[in-house]
């Protein structure tokens, strides 16, 4: 499968490997949308297990965005990863897997990553007025919590 994808996408697939028995491919952001569709339609990865991210504030492209896919037919899992800079967006997987809707909303809520083509990208866990994104490594949770509690609940935070 990987050889076929590399032949089709060339340098768009930067790395393909297995780590601890888990297959992963690192790809250019420009091919993610098409690649996810190919993995679903041609390679039988019919279930989007998760969409997540990792923040590396010291890098130029600070975020890894990761789609974890599963094929029931093949009993196989694959991770598709791309890197984006702060302020850049990733393509939405909702057209391929409608259940990715809530997964992408969580990534947006926790990391601030936008997904192009998402039908309703808004916070899912935190209130609409919440400032910042708590899973970024540079996020000051104590300060944010104290401010939000004081403004919205009218009391001093117990932090």
mmCIF file of C-alpha atoms in Angstrom:
data_model
loop_
_atom_site.group_PDB
_atom_site.id
_atom_site.type_symbol
_atom_site.label_atom_id
_atom_site.label_comp_id
_atom_site.label_asym_id
_atom_site.label_seq_id
_atom_site.Cartn_x
_atom_site.Cartn_y
_atom_site.Cartn_z
ATOM 1 C CA UNK A 1 0.000 0.000 0.000
ATOM 2 C CA UNK A 2 2.731 2.477 0.976
ATOM 3 C CA UNK A 3 4.707 1.786 -2.204
ATOM 4 C CA UNK A 4 1.600 2.479 -4.270
ATOM 5 C CA UNK A 5 0.929 5.730 -2.379
ATOM 6 C CA UNK A 6 4.576 6.834 -2.730
ATOM 7 C CA UNK A 7 4.454 6.114 -6.472
ATOM 8 C CA UNK A 8 1.345 8.283 -6.786
ATOM 9 C CA UNK A 9 2.223 11.154 -4.416
ATOM 10 C CA UNK A 10 6.013 11.158 -4.702
ATOM 11 C CA UNK A 11 7.690 13.643 -2.367
ATOM 12 C CA UNK A 12 4.281 14.525 -0.889
ATOM 13 C CA UNK A 13 4.834 11.512 1.347
ATOM 14 C CA UNK A 14 7.848 12.546 3.399
ATOM 15 C CA UNK A 15 8.124 9.407 5.519
ATOM 16 C CA UNK A 16 6.402 6.053 5.908
ATOM 17 C CA UNK A 17 7.363 3.713 8.687
ATOM 18 C CA UNK A 18 6.248 1.432 11.490
ATOM 19 C CA UNK A 19 6.857 2.152 15.148
ATOM 20 C CA UNK A 20 5.955 -0.435 17.803
ATOM 21 C CA UNK A 21 3.793 -2.240 15.262
ATOM 22 C CA UNK A 22 1.844 0.896 14.293
ATOM 23 C CA UNK A 23 2.045 2.158 10.705
ATOM 24 C CA UNK A 24 2.334 5.880 10.085
ATOM 25 C CA UNK A 25 2.935 8.210 7.177
ATOM 26 C CA UNK A 26 4.068 11.817 7.345
ATOM 27 C CA UNK A 27 2.742 13.863 4.447
ATOM 28 C CA UNK A 28 2.664 17.382 3.046
ATOM 29 C CA UNK A 29 -0.459 19.286 4.068
ATOM 30 C CA UNK A 30 -1.349 19.876 0.410
ATOM 31 C CA UNK A 31 -2.129 16.170 -0.175
ATOM 32 C CA UNK A 32 -3.845 15.311 3.130
ATOM 33 C CA UNK A 33 -7.417 15.769 1.919
ATOM 34 C CA UNK A 34 -6.969 13.638 -1.200
ATOM 35 C CA UNK A 35 -4.899 11.030 0.654
ATOM 36 C CA UNK A 36 -7.519 10.603 3.386
ATOM 37 C CA UNK A 37 -10.178 10.066 0.708
ATOM 38 C CA UNK A 38 -7.963 7.476 -1.053
ATOM 39 C CA UNK A 39 -7.310 5.652 2.222
ATOM 40 C CA UNK A 40 -11.042 5.455 2.842
ATOM 41 C CA UNK A 41 -12.234 4.597 -0.663
ATOM 42 C CA UNK A 42 -9.399 2.479 -2.066
ATOM 43 C CA UNK A 43 -7.564 1.113 0.962
ATOM 44 C CA UNK A 44 -10.665 0.372 3.104
ATOM 45 C CA UNK A 45 -9.816 2.549 6.107
ATOM 46 C CA UNK A 46 -13.469 2.991 6.925
ATOM 47 C CA UNK A 47 -13.233 4.322 10.491
ATOM 48 C CA UNK A 48 -11.645 7.559 11.672
ATOM 49 C CA UNK A 49 -10.613 6.614 15.205
ATOM 50 C CA UNK A 50 -9.278 10.017 16.217
ATOM 51 C CA UNK A 51 -8.008 13.376 15.083
ATOM 52 C CA UNK A 52 -5.485 14.951 17.408
ATOM 53 C CA UNK A 53 -2.507 17.288 17.524
ATOM 54 C CA UNK A 54 0.786 17.832 19.313
ATOM 55 C CA UNK A 55 2.310 21.242 20.028
ATOM 56 C CA UNK A 56 6.061 21.837 19.656
ATOM 57 C CA UNK A 57 6.463 25.579 20.359
ATOM 58 C CA UNK A 58 10.197 25.596 19.535
ATOM 59 C CA UNK A 59 9.641 24.481 15.907
ATOM 60 C CA UNK A 60 8.804 26.719 12.942
ATOM 61 C CA UNK A 61 5.870 24.449 12.093
ATOM 62 C CA UNK A 62 4.646 24.148 15.669
ATOM 63 C CA UNK A 63 1.894 21.572 15.256
ATOM 64 C CA UNK A 64 1.630 17.958 14.205
ATOM 65 C CA UNK A 65 -1.936 17.144 13.147
ATOM 66 C CA UNK A 66 -2.650 13.417 13.256
ATOM 67 C CA UNK A 67 -5.503 11.346 11.834
ATOM 68 C CA UNK A 68 -5.745 7.804 13.222
ATOM 69 C CA UNK A 69 -7.616 5.496 10.848
ATOM 70 C CA UNK A 70 -8.731 1.889 11.128
ATOM 71 C CA UNK A 71 -9.735 -0.689 8.536
ATOM 72 C CA UNK A 72 -12.168 -3.325 9.772
ATOM 73 C CA UNK A 73 -11.632 -5.343 6.602
ATOM 74 C CA UNK A 74 -7.853 -5.408 7.035
ATOM 75 C CA UNK A 75 -7.790 -5.242 10.853
ATOM 76 C CA UNK A 76 -5.151 -2.568 10.449
ATOM 77 C CA UNK A 77 -4.506 0.912 11.830
ATOM 78 C CA UNK A 78 -2.612 3.777 10.203
ATOM 79 C CA UNK A 79 -1.667 7.243 11.372
ATOM 80 C CA UNK A 80 -1.489 10.101 8.880
ATOM 81 C CA UNK A 81 0.517 13.062 10.139
ATOM 82 C CA UNK A 82 1.248 16.515 8.761
ATOM 83 C CA UNK A 83 2.920 19.583 10.211
ATOM 84 C CA UNK A 84 1.528 23.114 10.176
ATOM 85 C CA UNK A 85 2.640 26.482 11.490
ATOM 86 C CA UNK A 86 0.666 28.477 14.042
ATOM 87 C CA UNK A 87 -2.181 30.177 12.186
ATOM 88 C CA UNK A 88 -2.214 27.691 9.291
ATOM 89 C CA UNK A 89 -5.120 25.320 8.857
ATOM 90 C CA UNK A 90 -5.429 21.619 8.084
ATOM 91 C CA UNK A 91 -7.980 20.052 5.731
ATOM 92 C CA UNK A 92 -11.135 18.684 7.296
ATOM 93 C CA UNK A 93 -11.762 14.934 7.306
ATOM 94 C CA UNK A 94 -15.512 15.464 7.745
ATOM 95 C CA UNK A 95 -16.252 14.897 4.016
ATOM 96 C CA UNK A 96 -14.732 11.395 4.317
ATOM 97 C CA UNK A 97 -15.840 10.565 7.880
ATOM 98 C CA UNK A 98 -18.733 12.691 9.226
ATOM 99 C CA UNK A 99 -17.861 11.634 12.799
ATOM 100 C CA UNK A 100 -14.591 13.607 12.457
ATOM 101 C CA UNK A 101 -16.764 16.679 13.068
ATOM 102 C CA UNK A 102 -16.528 16.489 16.860
ATOM 103 C CA UNK A 103 -12.916 15.297 16.808
ATOM 104 C CA UNK A 104 -11.843 18.342 14.794
ATOM 105 C CA UNK A 105 -13.856 20.644 17.045
ATOM 106 C CA UNK A 106 -11.938 19.265 20.029
ATOM 107 C CA UNK A 107 -8.583 19.910 18.296
ATOM 108 C CA UNK A 108 -9.752 23.443 17.496
ATOM 109 C CA UNK A 109 -10.886 23.998 21.087
ATOM 110 C CA UNK A 110 -7.739 22.636 22.727
ATOM 111 C CA UNK A 111 -5.057 23.750 20.202
ATOM 112 C CA UNK A 112 -6.645 26.504 18.089
ATOM 113 C CA UNK A 113 -6.074 24.617 14.824
ATOM 114 C CA UNK A 114 -8.633 25.414 12.131
ATOM 115 C CA UNK A 115 -9.860 22.815 9.633
ATOM 116 C CA UNK A 116 -10.656 23.989 6.099
ATOM 117 C CA UNK A 117 -14.070 22.770 5.008
ATOM 118 C CA UNK A 118 -15.360 21.966 8.490
ATOM 119 C CA UNK A 119 -19.141 22.561 8.566
ATOM 120 C CA UNK A 120 -19.357 24.213 12.017
ATOM 121 C CA UNK A 121 -15.980 24.782 13.650
ATOM 122 C CA UNK A 122 -16.623 26.063 17.163
ATOM 123 C CA UNK A 123 -15.627 25.147 20.702
ATOM 124 C CA UNK A 124 -16.925 21.832 21.965
ATOM 125 C CA UNK A 125 -15.567 21.495 25.529
ATOM 126 C CA UNK A 126 -14.985 25.039 26.763
ATOM 127 C CA UNK A 127 -17.392 27.990 26.898
ATOM 128 C CA UNK A 128 -17.512 30.267 23.840
ATOM 129 C CA UNK A 129 -15.840 33.146 25.677
ATOM 130 C CA UNK A 130 -12.837 31.114 26.823
ATOM 131 C CA UNK A 131 -9.506 32.687 25.880
ATOM 132 C CA UNK A 132 -6.729 30.560 24.471
ATOM 133 C CA UNK A 133 -6.287 26.862 23.885
ATOM 134 C CA UNK A 134 -5.350 24.733 26.933
ATOM 135 C CA UNK A 135 -3.307 21.974 25.261
ATOM 136 C CA UNK A 136 -0.751 24.376 23.854
ATOM 137 C CA UNK A 137 2.422 24.057 25.856
ATOM 138 C CA UNK A 138 2.656 27.823 26.369
ATOM 139 C CA UNK A 139 -0.862 28.137 27.830
ATOM 140 C CA UNK A 140 -1.173 29.615 31.330
ATOM 141 C CA UNK A 141 -4.102 27.656 32.777
ATOM 142 C CA UNK A 142 -4.044 29.209 36.250
ATOM 143 C CA UNK A 143 -4.314 32.788 34.961
ATOM 144 C CA UNK A 144 -7.053 31.921 32.465
ATOM 145 C CA UNK A 145 -9.083 29.987 34.989
ATOM 146 C CA UNK A 146 -8.930 32.803 37.528
ATOM 147 C CA UNK A 147 -10.016 35.416 34.970
ATOM 148 C CA UNK A 148 -12.879 33.318 33.556
ATOM 149 C CA UNK A 149 -14.221 32.376 36.990
ATOM 150 C CA UNK A 150 -14.164 35.996 38.178
ATOM 151 C CA UNK A 151 -15.874 37.349 35.033
ATOM 152 C CA UNK A 152 -18.465 34.592 34.567
ATOM 153 C CA UNK A 153 -19.142 33.439 38.109
ATOM 154 C CA UNK A 154 -18.355 36.636 40.000
ATOM 155 C CA UNK A 155 -16.133 34.882 42.556
ATOM 156 C CA UNK A 156 -12.432 34.427 43.135
ATOM 157 C CA UNK A 157 -11.002 31.192 41.759
ATOM 158 C CA UNK A 158 -9.914 28.521 44.231
ATOM 159 C CA UNK A 159 -6.706 27.899 42.245
#
